[in-house]
């Protein structure tokens, strides 16, 4: 059975990847003490001490290694740029080096936000990134560190939504939780992205590993939309009130970190190399809703200390 080591197993992507991959693979997660009673093995470490990673890999001897850890809060990255550089750039470089030395298949998770959003067309893997803030700059540094240490690594630029441990990690669950609580939400009409349901992201990452792909890939949804439109789609699916979503410009928000406004990424390379069409947005939304009806958000949260 393939052994998969997931760094950042308590995060939105990490926990969903672990829960999906444990059917058919042996999963070991690494977190810093947030997880409890998970149906997969968990090792604890603080990733600010990157020297512990080598011994974790040595003791677990994985076949596949997926790095889902990051400092992913843009405002926090602006506030603590050294921490962002350590987690988003130096740690991935170290993991890439270790996996190359030990011939472990390595996936590093990056972001759509490496681009500045000025392109009028879809961004391909060939386009030159131009990050706008500390988060995206350190993520780009991470991509480069991985590329130079391990030419066989997969680098996946992602954007996803789903249910998380804290209930506040994805825009999708924020819309559901706030609208359900009768709260008003802002929906940005001038920020366009390509959201993918996280279970599709995890399924695709596993398929990429199984197929032996390597290099840079855009692993996002095939349907671009504004954040406002995304909120409306969620409200409709969950039977919540669309009128609680205010159409706003991101320029009117209090967010401090600079954000790209057009993150439409081409998934042509991914679907060609996988040999199938990526799941449609509506399919992902249906599954997000089905999980909700089946109590999956509560199940995920029960794994939190
Ligand atoms: N969410 C999106 O749509 C999106 C979009 C673009 C790119 N990405 C990328 O996708 C990846 C996963 O994102 P996510 O949304 O799943 O992020 P997340 O929920 O914030 O998870 C980040 C993970 O990193 C761990 N971590 C952070 N600092 C740590 C430390 N010092 N020691 C140990 N663990 C630490 C977190 O642990 P704790 O739980 O203890 O904090 C958590 O497990 C990241 O590379 C992110 O840049 C995400």
Tab-separated table of C-alpha atoms and ligand atoms in Angstrom:
chain	number	residue	atom	x	y	z
A	1	UNK	CA	0.000	0.000	0.000
A	2	UNK	CA	1.348	3.461	-0.891
A	3	UNK	CA	2.343	5.483	2.179
A	4	UNK	CA	1.456	9.176	1.984
A	5	UNK	CA	2.917	11.786	4.337
A	6	UNK	CA	0.888	15.020	4.487
A	7	UNK	CA	2.541	18.123	5.930
A	8	UNK	CA	-0.095	20.556	7.231
A	9	UNK	CA	-2.744	17.862	7.817
A	10	UNK	CA	-4.952	20.141	9.942
A	11	UNK	CA	-5.466	22.683	7.159
A	12	UNK	CA	-8.453	22.864	4.831
A	13	UNK	CA	-6.665	20.977	2.071
A	14	UNK	CA	-4.608	18.733	4.357
A	15	UNK	CA	-7.494	17.254	6.347
A	16	UNK	CA	-9.655	16.698	3.267
A	17	UNK	CA	-6.747	15.088	1.432
A	18	UNK	CA	-6.014	12.814	4.388
A	19	UNK	CA	-9.646	11.711	4.731
A	20	UNK	CA	-9.909	11.008	1.002
A	21	UNK	CA	-6.517	9.283	0.616
A	22	UNK	CA	-6.936	6.951	3.604
A	23	UNK	CA	-9.268	4.855	1.443
A	24	UNK	CA	-6.629	2.904	-0.440
A	25	UNK	CA	-3.451	4.457	0.977
A	26	UNK	CA	-1.665	4.538	4.319
A	27	UNK	CA	-1.845	8.167	5.500
A	28	UNK	CA	0.363	9.886	8.051
A	29	UNK	CA	-0.357	13.535	8.826
A	30	UNK	CA	1.922	16.172	10.338
A	31	UNK	CA	0.403	18.993	12.351
A	32	UNK	CA	1.302	21.162	15.337
A	33	UNK	CA	-1.243	19.832	17.827
A	34	UNK	CA	-4.673	20.830	16.533
A	35	UNK	CA	-5.807	17.379	15.491
A	36	UNK	CA	-7.339	14.717	17.739
A	37	UNK	CA	-8.986	11.319	17.199
A	38	UNK	CA	-8.368	11.280	13.456
A	39	UNK	CA	-8.793	7.999	11.595
A	40	UNK	CA	-5.181	8.350	10.366
A	41	UNK	CA	-1.857	8.589	12.219
A	42	UNK	CA	-0.648	12.079	13.183
A	43	UNK	CA	2.825	13.300	14.152
A	44	UNK	CA	3.317	16.668	15.793
A	45	UNK	CA	5.927	19.274	15.014
A	46	UNK	CA	6.232	23.032	14.739
A	47	UNK	CA	7.297	23.684	11.180
A	48	UNK	CA	9.132	26.849	12.144
A	49	UNK	CA	11.812	24.354	13.227
A	50	UNK	CA	12.481	22.884	9.800
A	51	UNK	CA	15.278	20.684	11.188
A	52	UNK	CA	12.697	18.192	12.533
A	53	UNK	CA	11.342	17.430	9.056
A	54	UNK	CA	14.250	15.235	8.010
A	55	UNK	CA	13.800	12.923	10.996
A	56	UNK	CA	10.036	12.704	10.379
A	57	UNK	CA	10.645	11.649	6.784
A	58	UNK	CA	13.406	9.273	7.905
A	59	UNK	CA	11.160	7.576	10.476
A	60	UNK	CA	8.017	7.378	8.300
A	61	UNK	CA	9.644	6.516	4.928
A	62	UNK	CA	6.737	7.680	2.742
A	63	UNK	CA	6.331	6.884	-0.961
A	64	UNK	CA	4.550	10.197	-1.534
A	65	UNK	CA	4.943	13.513	0.274
A	66	UNK	CA	2.428	16.362	-0.083
A	67	UNK	CA	3.130	19.781	1.393
A	68	UNK	CA	-0.149	21.497	2.331
A	69	UNK	CA	1.402	23.657	5.066
A	70	UNK	CA	1.649	27.400	4.586
A	71	UNK	CA	1.140	30.753	6.179
A	72	UNK	CA	-1.944	31.311	4.036
A	73	UNK	CA	-3.478	34.356	5.710
A	74	UNK	CA	-2.508	37.316	3.512
A	75	UNK	CA	-2.783	39.931	6.248
A	76	UNK	CA	-0.675	37.806	8.622
A	77	UNK	CA	1.987	37.428	5.914
A	78	UNK	CA	2.186	41.241	5.566
A	79	UNK	CA	2.569	41.480	9.347
A	80	UNK	CA	5.138	38.668	9.717
A	81	UNK	CA	7.112	38.489	6.449
A	82	UNK	CA	9.920	36.378	7.974
A	83	UNK	CA	7.450	33.719	9.090
A	84	UNK	CA	5.864	33.759	5.642
A	85	UNK	CA	9.267	33.307	3.976
A	86	UNK	CA	10.144	30.428	6.297
A	87	UNK	CA	6.900	28.474	5.842
A	88	UNK	CA	6.042	29.385	2.260
A	89	UNK	CA	9.517	29.319	0.720
A	90	UNK	CA	12.249	27.753	2.866
A	91	UNK	CA	10.236	24.778	4.147
A	92	UNK	CA	9.118	23.738	0.619
A	93	UNK	CA	12.731	23.992	-0.577
A	94	UNK	CA	13.847	21.737	2.267
A	95	UNK	CA	11.054	19.215	1.571
A	96	UNK	CA	11.932	19.216	-2.123
A	97	UNK	CA	15.588	18.498	-1.320
A	98	UNK	CA	14.753	15.688	1.121
A	99	UNK	CA	12.292	14.076	-1.301
A	100	UNK	CA	14.791	14.253	-4.180
A	101	UNK	CA	17.496	12.619	-2.056
A	102	UNK	CA	15.163	9.831	-0.955
A	103	UNK	CA	13.356	9.417	-4.288
A	104	UNK	CA	9.980	10.236	-2.764
A	105	UNK	CA	7.281	11.605	-5.113
A	106	UNK	CA	6.713	15.185	-3.935
A	107	UNK	CA	3.747	17.540	-4.425
A	108	UNK	CA	4.060	21.149	-3.370
A	109	UNK	CA	0.915	23.281	-3.158
A	110	UNK	CA	1.207	26.814	-4.499
A	111	UNK	CA	-1.325	29.461	-5.392
A	112	UNK	CA	-3.135	31.144	-8.275
A	113	UNK	CA	-2.138	34.413	-6.589
A	114	UNK	CA	1.428	34.347	-7.995
A	115	UNK	CA	-0.067	36.329	-10.911
A	116	UNK	CA	-0.879	40.043	-10.780
A	117	UNK	CA	-4.256	39.668	-12.509
A	118	UNK	CA	-3.472	42.163	-15.276
A	119	UNK	CA	-3.763	39.636	-18.129
A	120	UNK	CA	-6.952	39.913	-20.156
A	121	UNK	CA	-6.960	36.196	-20.986
A	122	UNK	CA	-6.502	32.938	-19.034
A	123	UNK	CA	-3.112	32.478	-17.351
A	124	UNK	CA	-1.212	29.396	-18.516
A	125	UNK	CA	1.690	27.649	-16.795
A	126	UNK	CA	3.979	29.462	-19.266
A	127	UNK	CA	2.986	32.942	-18.084
A	128	UNK	CA	5.406	34.939	-15.986
A	129	UNK	CA	4.226	35.418	-12.383
A	130	UNK	CA	4.251	38.870	-10.820
A	131	UNK	CA	3.198	38.588	-7.168
A	132	UNK	CA	1.580	41.598	-5.522
A	133	UNK	CA	2.105	40.975	-1.800
A	134	UNK	CA	4.186	39.114	0.769
A	135	UNK	CA	2.020	35.970	0.662
A	136	UNK	CA	2.216	35.577	-3.090
A	137	UNK	CA	5.875	36.638	-3.260
A	138	UNK	CA	6.887	34.038	-0.668
A	139	UNK	CA	4.739	31.405	-2.430
A	140	UNK	CA	6.578	32.170	-5.687
A	141	UNK	CA	9.895	31.889	-3.811
A	142	UNK	CA	8.628	28.480	-2.628
A	143	UNK	CA	7.890	27.354	-6.196
A	144	UNK	CA	11.393	28.372	-7.268
A	145	UNK	CA	13.043	26.669	-4.296
A	146	UNK	CA	11.148	23.455	-5.117
A	147	UNK	CA	12.003	23.632	-8.834
A	148	UNK	CA	15.699	24.058	-8.153
A	149	UNK	CA	15.893	21.264	-5.545
A	150	UNK	CA	13.662	18.636	-7.205
A	151	UNK	CA	12.966	18.690	-10.934
A	152	UNK	CA	10.564	15.738	-10.573
A	153	UNK	CA	8.248	17.534	-8.118
A	154	UNK	CA	4.669	18.473	-8.910
A	155	UNK	CA	3.845	22.105	-8.181
A	156	UNK	CA	0.082	22.632	-8.058
A	157	UNK	CA	-1.324	26.159	-8.164
A	158	UNK	CA	-4.698	25.750	-6.522
A	159	UNK	CA	-7.872	27.497	-5.428
A	160	UNK	CA	-10.513	25.525	-3.560
A	161	UNK	CA	-13.399	25.639	-1.127
A	162	UNK	CA	-14.760	23.072	1.291
A	163	UNK	CA	-15.335	22.308	4.951
A	164	UNK	CA	-12.491	22.985	7.385
A	165	UNK	CA	-11.584	22.274	11.010
A	166	UNK	CA	-12.225	25.853	12.132
A	167	UNK	CA	-15.252	26.453	9.881
A	168	UNK	CA	-13.719	29.709	8.633
A	169	UNK	CA	-10.966	28.643	6.246
A	170	UNK	CA	-12.837	28.784	2.962
A	171	UNK	CA	-15.023	31.398	1.347
A	172	UNK	CA	-17.609	28.698	0.622
A	173	UNK	CA	-18.171	27.805	4.262
A	174	UNK	CA	-18.019	31.477	5.285
A	175	UNK	CA	-20.935	32.206	2.962
A	176	UNK	CA	-22.923	29.218	4.269
A	177	UNK	CA	-22.241	29.904	7.949
A	178	UNK	CA	-22.782	33.671	7.864
A	179	UNK	CA	-25.843	33.632	5.626
A	180	UNK	CA	-27.371	30.849	7.773
A	181	UNK	CA	-26.786	33.008	10.856
A	182	UNK	CA	-28.679	35.876	9.185
A	183	UNK	CA	-25.517	37.960	8.710
A	184	UNK	CA	-24.876	40.283	5.791
A	185	UNK	CA	-21.862	39.409	3.578
A	186	UNK	CA	-19.850	41.352	1.019
A	187	UNK	CA	-19.424	39.730	-2.387
A	188	UNK	CA	-16.712	41.271	-4.556
A	189	UNK	CA	-17.889	41.763	-8.117
A	190	UNK	CA	-14.431	42.759	-9.383
A	191	UNK	CA	-12.418	39.765	-8.132
A	192	UNK	CA	-12.584	36.788	-10.493
A	193	UNK	CA	-11.253	33.348	-9.575
A	194	UNK	CA	-11.684	29.673	-10.458
A	195	UNK	CA	-12.972	27.881	-7.360
A	196	UNK	CA	-12.756	24.097	-7.171
A	197	UNK	CA	-14.465	21.902	-4.583
A	198	UNK	CA	-11.664	20.655	-2.334
A	199	UNK	CA	-12.575	16.984	-2.771
A	200	UNK	CA	-12.033	17.408	-6.487
A	201	UNK	CA	-8.674	19.043	-5.775
A	202	UNK	CA	-7.632	16.128	-3.552
A	203	UNK	CA	-8.848	13.546	-6.089
A	204	UNK	CA	-6.895	15.269	-8.851
A	205	UNK	CA	-3.711	15.509	-6.770
A	206	UNK	CA	-3.905	11.761	-6.113
A	207	UNK	CA	-4.523	11.076	-9.818
A	208	UNK	CA	-1.498	13.206	-10.726
A	209	UNK	CA	0.664	11.166	-8.351
A	210	UNK	CA	-0.724	7.883	-9.652
A	211	UNK	CA	-0.095	8.961	-13.241
A	212	UNK	CA	3.474	10.018	-12.462
A	213	UNK	CA	3.050	13.608	-13.651
A	214	UNK	CA	5.620	16.221	-12.740
A	215	UNK	CA	6.209	19.942	-13.148
A	216	UNK	CA	3.931	22.974	-12.874
A	217	UNK	CA	0.130	22.600	-13.087
A	218	UNK	CA	-2.870	24.841	-12.604
A	219	UNK	CA	-5.243	22.809	-10.413
A	220	UNK	CA	-8.271	25.101	-10.226
A	221	UNK	CA	-11.896	24.911	-11.290
A	222	UNK	CA	-12.654	25.149	-15.029
A	223	UNK	CA	-15.257	27.913	-14.591
A	224	UNK	CA	-14.144	31.473	-13.696
A	225	UNK	CA	-16.544	33.627	-11.683
A	226	UNK	CA	-16.558	36.666	-9.396
A	227	UNK	CA	-16.578	36.183	-5.644
A	228	UNK	CA	-20.042	37.792	-5.653
A	229	UNK	CA	-21.330	35.283	-8.180
A	230	UNK	CA	-19.795	32.451	-6.137
A	231	UNK	CA	-21.712	33.653	-3.060
A	232	UNK	CA	-24.948	33.834	-5.035
A	233	UNK	CA	-24.467	30.283	-6.343
A	234	UNK	CA	-23.944	29.056	-2.789
A	235	UNK	CA	-26.960	30.938	-1.443
A	236	UNK	CA	-29.157	29.428	-4.169
A	237	UNK	CA	-27.887	25.885	-3.589
A	238	UNK	CA	-28.336	26.060	0.179
A	239	UNK	CA	-31.685	27.853	0.034
A	240	UNK	CA	-30.245	30.963	1.713
A	241	UNK	CA	-31.047	34.593	1.031
A	242	UNK	CA	-29.226	36.165	-1.904
A	243	UNK	CA	-30.242	39.596	-0.599
A	244	UNK	CA	-27.830	39.115	2.327
A	245	UNK	CA	-24.930	39.380	-0.139
A	246	UNK	CA	-23.956	42.962	-0.967
A	247	UNK	CA	-22.318	43.413	-4.364
A	248	UNK	CA	-19.160	45.389	-3.576
A	249	UNK	CA	-15.852	46.393	-5.114
A	250	UNK	CA	-12.766	44.993	-3.379
A	251	UNK	CA	-11.503	48.584	-3.389
A	252	UNK	CA	-14.139	49.384	-0.767
A	253	UNK	CA	-12.927	46.635	1.595
A	254	UNK	CA	-10.701	47.004	4.626
A	255	UNK	CA	-8.355	44.232	3.511
A	256	UNK	CA	-4.794	45.544	3.609
A	257	UNK	CA	-2.816	43.026	1.522
A	258	UNK	CA	-2.889	43.707	-2.234
A	259	UNK	CA	-4.881	41.137	-4.204
A	260	UNK	CA	-4.946	40.301	-7.895
A	261	UNK	CA	-8.375	40.869	-9.392
A	262	UNK	CA	-8.329	38.470	-12.321
A	263	UNK	CA	-7.164	35.001	-11.428
A	264	UNK	CA	-8.546	33.067	-14.381
A	265	UNK	CA	-6.188	30.155	-14.900
A	266	UNK	CA	-6.155	27.742	-17.810
A	267	UNK	CA	-6.545	24.075	-16.842
A	268	UNK	CA	-5.889	22.830	-20.373
A	269	UNK	CA	-2.507	21.282	-19.508
A	270	UNK	CA	-3.963	19.484	-16.489
A	271	UNK	CA	-6.988	17.987	-18.220
A	272	UNK	CA	-4.894	17.010	-21.259
A	273	UNK	CA	-2.266	15.230	-19.157
A	274	UNK	CA	-4.862	13.580	-16.917
A	275	UNK	CA	-6.861	12.538	-19.963
A	276	UNK	CA	-10.221	13.724	-18.677
A	277	UNK	CA	-12.343	16.859	-18.303
A	278	UNK	CA	-12.204	18.521	-14.896
A	279	UNK	CA	-15.434	18.362	-12.868
A	280	UNK	CA	-17.797	21.242	-13.501
A	281	UNK	CA	-18.436	23.921	-10.859
A	282	UNK	CA	-22.062	22.756	-10.432
A	283	UNK	CA	-20.903	19.188	-9.713
A	284	UNK	CA	-18.583	20.454	-6.983
A	285	UNK	CA	-21.283	22.642	-5.492
A	286	UNK	CA	-23.690	19.673	-5.421
A	287	UNK	CA	-21.109	17.611	-3.536
A	288	UNK	CA	-20.347	20.489	-1.127
A	289	UNK	CA	-24.076	20.618	-0.364
A	290	UNK	CA	-24.396	16.828	-0.026
A	291	UNK	CA	-21.537	16.817	2.507
A	292	UNK	CA	-23.390	19.517	4.447
A	293	UNK	CA	-26.596	17.478	4.516
A	294	UNK	CA	-24.644	14.422	5.660
A	295	UNK	CA	-23.055	16.235	8.636
A	296	UNK	CA	-19.538	16.334	7.192
A	297	UNK	CA	-18.755	19.842	8.626
A	298	UNK	CA	-19.470	18.543	12.143
A	299	UNK	CA	-17.412	15.425	11.498
A	300	UNK	CA	-14.426	17.508	10.356
A	301	UNK	CA	-14.716	19.801	13.381
A	302	UNK	CA	-14.782	16.816	15.740
A	303	UNK	CA	-11.134	16.216	14.797
A	304	UNK	CA	-10.128	19.532	16.378
A	305	UNK	CA	-8.614	19.583	19.888
B	1	LIG	N1	-7.612	27.982	0.355
B	1	LIG	C1	-7.402	28.275	-0.942
B	1	LIG	O1	-8.317	28.433	-1.749
B	1	LIG	C2	-5.993	28.405	-1.440
B	1	LIG	C3	-5.782	29.213	-2.564
B	1	LIG	C4	-4.533	29.276	-3.099
B	1	LIG	C5	-3.495	28.527	-2.529
B	1	LIG	N2	-3.714	27.788	-1.409
B	1	LIG	C6	-2.584	27.009	-0.876
B	1	LIG	O2	-3.052	25.710	-0.528
B	1	LIG	C7	-2.296	25.214	0.577
B	1	LIG	C8	-3.250	24.760	1.666
B	1	LIG	O3	-4.059	25.878	2.041
B	1	LIG	P1	-5.181	25.764	3.154
B	1	LIG	O4	-6.273	26.680	2.740
B	1	LIG	O5	-5.457	24.344	3.432
B	1	LIG	O6	-4.405	26.453	4.374
B	1	LIG	P2	-4.691	26.356	5.933
B	1	LIG	O7	-6.056	25.832	6.183
B	1	LIG	O8	-4.276	27.648	6.524
B	1	LIG	O9	-3.653	25.228	6.383
B	1	LIG	C9	-2.295	25.506	6.540
B	1	LIG	C10	-1.648	24.357	7.283
B	1	LIG	O10	-0.308	24.740	7.626
B	1	LIG	C11	-0.124	24.474	9.014
B	1	LIG	N3	0.854	25.336	9.644
B	1	LIG	C12	0.968	26.675	9.552
B	1	LIG	N4	1.992	27.087	10.321
B	1	LIG	C13	2.513	25.979	10.914
B	1	LIG	C14	3.579	25.737	11.814
B	1	LIG	N5	4.348	26.721	12.271
B	1	LIG	N6	3.816	24.465	12.215
B	1	LIG	C15	3.046	23.443	11.791
B	1	LIG	N7	2.033	23.607	10.917
B	1	LIG	C16	1.771	24.857	10.494
B	1	LIG	C17	-1.492	24.754	9.604
B	1	LIG	O11	-1.545	24.275	10.916
B	1	LIG	P3	-2.609	24.891	11.984
B	1	LIG	O12	-3.908	24.223	11.618
B	1	LIG	O13	-2.076	24.472	13.294
B	1	LIG	O14	-2.622	26.372	11.763
B	1	LIG	C18	-2.349	24.024	8.602
B	1	LIG	O15	-2.279	22.629	8.809
B	1	LIG	C19	-1.357	26.342	0.986
B	1	LIG	O16	-0.123	26.122	0.350
B	1	LIG	C20	-2.006	27.590	0.397
B	1	LIG	O17	-1.039	28.571	0.111
B	1	LIG	C21	-4.933	27.727	-0.845
